[in-house]
Amino acid sequence: MNCWRHLSYNRLNTILNEEEVVKDKSLLHEKRSDNGTKTPKKTSKNILPSDEFHLSILGNGSKGNPRALYVWTNGNTYLFNCGDGTQRMANEHKHKLSKLENVFITRRCVENMSGLIGLALTCQDIGVSHNGLTLHGPLDTDCLINRYHDISAEVKIQTNSYIDYNFEDTDLVVKCVPIYPSVAVENSVKTSKTLSKDPNDISFVYICKLKDRP
């Protein structure tokens, strides 16, 4: 009888121990599955707009200097005009091009765009973006780039050309204001002025505003 009780007691302990082991294994499996499916939460740093805005004049278009304005926040970089020598001036001022994705052109001319092809190739080499640079400017801004067929075929540049165009990303809102040229003509008989507009020659004024933080 005592032997039977002893065997029953040992059997009961064995069953309890097996149940605890199974329970521990199921908890471990749940932990592993949670770890496998859980995605990291986005921090407020990735959502909130930048609280800093900086600009640097790389060149004012004088002799030997490009026409270029370099603007950056904590997370993004922008370039306004890209004359010949823009990369050189950016390196001298220790401005990195690793985050540059958007270039804004104020007027379609060689003085504002002659450094664009070289800049785009550099950005592709350092892997800035798979889609390349995005060019913003007046209508037919990409016509000047298409003249360099042999080189531009290897360059990835997306073009947004509109008369009235607004740009917005995580940090900045850019409003484009078109300006049309006017020509004053004086009459020899009676002094008068006649204004004429050429729709193909448009300049853009860019109004930039940093997004408000909540």
mmCIF file of C-alpha atoms in Angstrom:
data_model
loop_
_atom_site.group_PDB
_atom_site.id
_atom_site.type_symbol
_atom_site.label_atom_id
_atom_site.label_comp_id
_atom_site.label_asym_id
_atom_site.label_seq_id
_atom_site.Cartn_x
_atom_site.Cartn_y
_atom_site.Cartn_z
ATOM 1 C CA MET A 1 0.000 0.000 0.000
ATOM 2 C CA ASN A 2 2.809 2.411 0.937
ATOM 3 C CA CYS A 3 4.612 1.469 -2.260
ATOM 4 C CA TRP A 4 1.474 2.262 -4.295
ATOM 5 C CA ARG A 5 1.123 5.650 -2.580
ATOM 6 C CA HIS A 6 4.750 6.420 -3.269
ATOM 7 C CA LEU A 7 4.354 5.522 -6.961
ATOM 8 C CA SER A 8 1.161 7.603 -7.226
ATOM 9 C CA TYR A 9 2.880 10.591 -5.610
ATOM 10 C CA ASN A 10 5.848 10.328 -7.982
ATOM 11 C CA ARG A 11 3.504 9.965 -10.954
ATOM 12 C CA LEU A 12 1.580 13.098 -9.915
ATOM 13 C CA ASN A 13 4.803 15.109 -9.594
ATOM 14 C CA THR A 14 5.911 13.913 -13.025
ATOM 15 C CA ILE A 15 2.611 15.039 -14.597
ATOM 16 C CA LEU A 16 2.823 18.455 -12.911
ATOM 17 C CA ASN A 17 6.420 18.912 -14.036
ATOM 18 C CA GLU A 18 5.501 17.980 -17.620
ATOM 19 C CA GLU A 19 2.630 20.501 -17.595
ATOM 20 C CA GLU A 20 4.984 23.237 -16.360
ATOM 21 C CA VAL A 21 7.491 22.397 -19.098
ATOM 22 C CA VAL A 22 4.760 22.537 -21.763
ATOM 23 C CA LYS A 23 3.531 25.860 -20.353
ATOM 24 C CA ASP A 24 7.050 27.288 -20.377
ATOM 25 C CA LYS A 25 7.556 26.153 -23.975
ATOM 26 C CA SER A 26 4.282 27.759 -25.081
ATOM 27 C CA LEU A 27 5.249 31.019 -23.377
ATOM 28 C CA LEU A 28 8.645 30.891 -25.075
ATOM 29 C CA HIS A 29 6.971 30.288 -28.443
ATOM 30 C CA GLU A 30 4.628 33.249 -27.895
ATOM 31 C CA LYS A 31 7.610 35.453 -27.034
ATOM 32 C CA ARG A 32 9.444 34.398 -30.168
ATOM 33 C CA SER A 33 6.407 34.975 -32.381
ATOM 34 C CA ASP A 34 5.864 38.411 -30.835
ATOM 35 C CA ASN A 35 9.480 39.322 -31.466
ATOM 36 C CA GLY A 36 9.192 38.166 -35.039
ATOM 37 C CA THR A 37 6.051 40.130 -35.871
ATOM 38 C CA LYS A 38 6.490 43.246 -33.772
ATOM 39 C CA THR A 39 7.472 46.322 -35.761
ATOM 40 C CA PRO A 40 9.409 49.171 -34.215
ATOM 41 C CA LYS A 41 7.338 52.210 -33.365
ATOM 42 C CA LYS A 42 8.047 55.426 -35.159
ATOM 43 C CA THR A 43 9.501 58.038 -32.916
ATOM 44 C CA SER A 44 8.370 61.621 -32.893
ATOM 45 C CA LYS A 45 11.729 62.594 -34.369
ATOM 46 C CA ASN A 46 10.823 60.906 -37.658
ATOM 47 C CA ILE A 47 7.385 62.549 -37.841
ATOM 48 C CA LEU A 48 7.875 66.112 -36.653
ATOM 49 C CA PRO A 49 9.094 68.772 -39.112
ATOM 50 C CA SER A 50 12.539 70.229 -38.655
ATOM 51 C CA ASP A 51 13.011 73.138 -36.263
ATOM 52 C CA GLU A 52 16.100 74.484 -38.076
ATOM 53 C CA PHE A 53 16.488 76.308 -41.383
ATOM 54 C CA HIS A 54 19.839 77.351 -42.845
ATOM 55 C CA LEU A 55 20.930 78.907 -46.118
ATOM 56 C CA SER A 56 24.270 79.568 -47.741
ATOM 57 C CA ILE A 57 24.950 81.632 -50.867
ATOM 58 C CA LEU A 58 27.345 79.538 -52.940
ATOM 59 C CA GLY A 59 27.560 82.186 -55.655
ATOM 60 C CA ASN A 60 25.804 85.371 -56.759
ATOM 61 C CA GLY A 61 26.452 84.999 -60.470
ATOM 62 C CA SER A 62 29.379 87.407 -60.643
ATOM 63 C CA LYS A 63 32.426 86.614 -62.780
ATOM 64 C CA GLY A 64 33.880 83.262 -61.726
ATOM 65 C CA ASN A 65 30.999 82.475 -59.376
ATOM 66 C CA PRO A 66 27.940 80.313 -60.009
ATOM 67 C CA ARG A 67 24.362 81.243 -59.347
ATOM 68 C CA ALA A 68 23.431 78.953 -56.488
ATOM 69 C CA LEU A 69 21.731 79.049 -53.099
ATOM 70 C CA TYR A 70 22.129 76.090 -50.735
ATOM 71 C CA VAL A 71 19.334 75.500 -48.189
ATOM 72 C CA TRP A 72 19.157 72.756 -45.582
ATOM 73 C CA THR A 73 17.194 71.585 -42.543
ATOM 74 C CA ASN A 74 17.806 68.743 -40.097
ATOM 75 C CA GLY A 75 16.554 66.159 -42.553
ATOM 76 C CA ASN A 76 16.501 67.608 -46.075
ATOM 77 C CA THR A 77 18.657 69.619 -48.469
ATOM 78 C CA TYR A 78 17.606 71.910 -51.312
ATOM 79 C CA LEU A 79 19.422 73.802 -54.056
ATOM 80 C CA PHE A 80 18.198 76.904 -55.866
ATOM 81 C CA ASN A 81 19.881 77.274 -59.273
ATOM 82 C CA CYS A 82 22.968 75.307 -60.231
ATOM 83 C CA GLY A 83 25.476 77.281 -62.247
ATOM 84 C CA ASP A 84 28.874 76.049 -63.337
ATOM 85 C CA GLY A 85 31.093 75.547 -60.281
ATOM 86 C CA THR A 86 28.313 74.840 -57.772
ATOM 87 C CA GLN A 87 29.879 71.561 -56.621
ATOM 88 C CA ARG A 88 33.252 73.218 -56.132
ATOM 89 C CA MET A 89 31.748 75.981 -53.987
ATOM 90 C CA ALA A 90 29.714 73.453 -51.999
ATOM 91 C CA ASN A 91 32.887 71.509 -51.211
ATOM 92 C CA GLU A 92 34.725 74.689 -50.211
ATOM 93 C CA HIS A 93 31.935 75.554 -47.772
ATOM 94 C CA LYS A 94 31.834 71.915 -46.581
ATOM 95 C CA HIS A 95 28.213 71.456 -47.593
ATOM 96 C CA LYS A 96 27.303 67.813 -48.148
ATOM 97 C CA LEU A 97 25.245 66.758 -51.140
ATOM 98 C CA SER A 98 24.328 63.372 -49.673
ATOM 99 C CA LYS A 99 20.737 64.448 -48.908
ATOM 100 C CA LEU A 100 20.102 66.562 -51.995
ATOM 101 C CA GLU A 101 17.042 65.489 -53.978
ATOM 102 C CA ASN A 102 15.342 68.706 -55.131
ATOM 103 C CA VAL A 103 16.773 71.494 -57.300
ATOM 104 C CA PHE A 104 14.755 74.647 -58.014
ATOM 105 C CA ILE A 105 15.491 76.753 -61.107
ATOM 106 C CA THR A 106 14.417 80.409 -61.145
ATOM 107 C CA ARG A 107 14.882 80.936 -64.892
ATOM 108 C CA ARG A 108 15.642 78.669 -67.818
ATOM 109 C CA CYS A 109 19.120 79.745 -68.888
ATOM 110 C CA VAL A 110 22.667 78.391 -69.044
ATOM 111 C CA GLU A 111 23.828 80.554 -66.132
ATOM 112 C CA ASN A 112 21.353 78.818 -63.823
ATOM 113 C CA MET A 113 21.696 75.249 -65.100
ATOM 114 C CA SER A 114 25.202 74.660 -66.475
ATOM 115 C CA GLY A 115 26.319 72.699 -63.402
ATOM 116 C CA LEU A 116 23.259 70.473 -63.253
ATOM 117 C CA ILE A 117 24.502 67.516 -65.330
ATOM 118 C CA GLY A 118 27.701 67.151 -63.306
ATOM 119 C CA LEU A 119 25.792 67.492 -60.049
ATOM 120 C CA ALA A 120 23.300 64.805 -61.065
ATOM 121 C CA LEU A 121 26.101 62.387 -61.999
ATOM 122 C CA THR A 122 27.822 63.010 -58.654
ATOM 123 C CA CYS A 123 24.597 62.394 -56.736
ATOM 124 C CA GLN A 124 24.065 59.142 -58.625
ATOM 125 C CA ASP A 125 27.600 57.985 -57.825
ATOM 126 C CA ILE A 126 27.141 58.557 -54.089
ATOM 127 C CA GLY A 127 23.687 56.974 -54.163
ATOM 128 C CA VAL A 128 21.552 59.923 -53.124
ATOM 129 C CA SER A 129 18.327 58.565 -54.587
ATOM 130 C CA HIS A 130 17.291 55.704 -56.854
ATOM 131 C CA ASN A 131 15.115 58.091 -58.845
ATOM 132 C CA GLY A 132 17.808 60.742 -59.179
ATOM 133 C CA LEU A 133 17.329 64.475 -58.757
ATOM 134 C CA THR A 134 13.978 66.210 -59.107
ATOM 135 C CA LEU A 135 14.177 69.457 -61.058
ATOM 136 C CA HIS A 136 11.582 72.167 -60.425
ATOM 137 C CA GLY A 137 11.276 75.175 -62.688
ATOM 138 C CA PRO A 138 9.426 77.040 -65.444
ATOM 139 C CA LEU A 139 7.956 75.351 -68.496
ATOM 140 C CA ASP A 140 10.370 73.437 -70.744
ATOM 141 C CA THR A 141 13.172 73.548 -68.180
ATOM 142 C CA ASP A 142 14.282 70.110 -69.324
ATOM 143 C CA CYS A 143 14.890 71.323 -72.909
ATOM 144 C CA LEU A 144 18.333 72.594 -71.975
ATOM 145 C CA ILE A 145 19.248 69.240 -70.427
ATOM 146 C CA ASN A 146 18.071 67.319 -73.486
ATOM 147 C CA ARG A 147 20.641 69.134 -75.635
ATOM 148 C CA TYR A 148 23.355 67.091 -73.943
ATOM 149 C CA HIS A 149 22.097 63.792 -75.385
ATOM 150 C CA ASP A 150 25.367 61.897 -75.024
ATOM 151 C CA ILE A 151 25.685 62.741 -71.334
ATOM 152 C CA SER A 152 22.097 63.207 -70.223
ATOM 153 C CA ALA A 153 21.159 59.684 -71.325
ATOM 154 C CA GLU A 154 22.980 58.372 -68.245
ATOM 155 C CA VAL A 155 21.540 61.018 -65.927
ATOM 156 C CA LYS A 156 18.398 60.452 -63.879
ATOM 157 C CA ILE A 157 16.554 63.761 -63.576
ATOM 158 C CA GLN A 158 12.826 64.091 -63.052
ATOM 159 C CA THR A 159 11.318 67.402 -64.116
ATOM 160 C CA ASN A 160 8.338 69.241 -62.666
ATOM 161 C CA SER A 161 7.650 72.208 -64.953
ATOM 162 C CA TYR A 162 4.519 74.221 -64.340
ATOM 163 C CA ILE A 163 3.376 77.820 -64.549
ATOM 164 C CA ASP A 164 1.801 77.633 -61.102
ATOM 165 C CA TYR A 165 3.384 74.964 -58.937
ATOM 166 C CA ASN A 166 3.698 74.381 -55.202
ATOM 167 C CA PHE A 167 6.146 71.966 -53.591
ATOM 168 C CA GLU A 168 5.793 70.382 -50.167
ATOM 169 C CA ASP A 169 7.709 67.760 -48.192
ATOM 170 C CA THR A 170 8.193 66.883 -44.519
ATOM 171 C CA ASP A 171 10.006 70.126 -43.646
ATOM 172 C CA LEU A 172 9.355 72.817 -46.230
ATOM 173 C CA VAL A 173 6.557 74.373 -48.265
ATOM 174 C CA VAL A 174 7.703 76.140 -51.448
ATOM 175 C CA LYS A 175 5.301 78.321 -53.416
ATOM 176 C CA CYS A 176 6.266 79.222 -56.982
ATOM 177 C CA VAL A 177 5.255 82.657 -58.241
ATOM 178 C CA PRO A 178 5.702 83.148 -62.025
ATOM 179 C CA ILE A 179 7.016 86.468 -63.342
ATOM 180 C CA TYR A 180 6.561 87.348 -67.009
ATOM 181 C CA PRO A 181 8.924 89.684 -68.881
ATOM 182 C CA SER A 182 7.684 92.994 -70.218
ATOM 183 C CA VAL A 183 9.077 95.214 -72.967
ATOM 184 C CA ALA A 184 8.424 98.946 -73.124
ATOM 185 C CA VAL A 185 8.040 100.372 -76.639
ATOM 186 C CA GLU A 186 7.970 104.143 -77.228
ATOM 187 C CA ASN A 187 6.056 105.631 -80.119
ATOM 188 C CA SER A 188 7.883 108.425 -82.027
ATOM 189 C CA VAL A 189 4.673 110.437 -82.514
ATOM 190 C CA LYS A 190 3.131 110.023 -79.114
ATOM 191 C CA THR A 191 4.976 108.732 -76.119
ATOM 192 C CA SER A 192 3.335 105.526 -74.996
ATOM 193 C CA LYS A 193 4.295 102.207 -73.536
ATOM 194 C CA THR A 194 3.196 98.838 -74.785
ATOM 195 C CA LEU A 195 3.711 95.774 -72.631
ATOM 196 C CA SER A 196 4.313 92.441 -74.331
ATOM 197 C CA LYS A 197 4.664 89.032 -72.724
ATOM 198 C CA ASP A 198 6.602 86.027 -73.937
ATOM 199 C CA PRO A 199 5.066 82.882 -72.377
ATOM 200 C CA ASN A 200 8.241 80.904 -73.085
ATOM 201 C CA ASP A 201 10.440 83.195 -70.992
ATOM 202 C CA ILE A 202 9.191 82.947 -67.415
ATOM 203 C CA SER A 203 11.053 83.462 -64.171
ATOM 204 C CA PHE A 204 10.062 81.909 -60.864
ATOM 205 C CA VAL A 205 10.152 83.478 -57.430
ATOM 206 C CA TYR A 206 10.180 80.833 -54.706
ATOM 207 C CA ILE A 207 8.553 81.604 -51.362
ATOM 208 C CA CYS A 208 9.796 79.118 -48.765
ATOM 209 C CA LYS A 209 8.112 78.459 -45.444
ATOM 210 C CA LEU A 210 9.229 76.040 -42.766
ATOM 211 C CA LYS A 211 6.408 73.822 -41.550
ATOM 212 C CA ASP A 212 5.048 74.495 -38.079
ATOM 213 C CA ARG A 213 5.756 72.001 -35.342
ATOM 214 C CA PRO A 214 2.718 70.831 -33.312
#
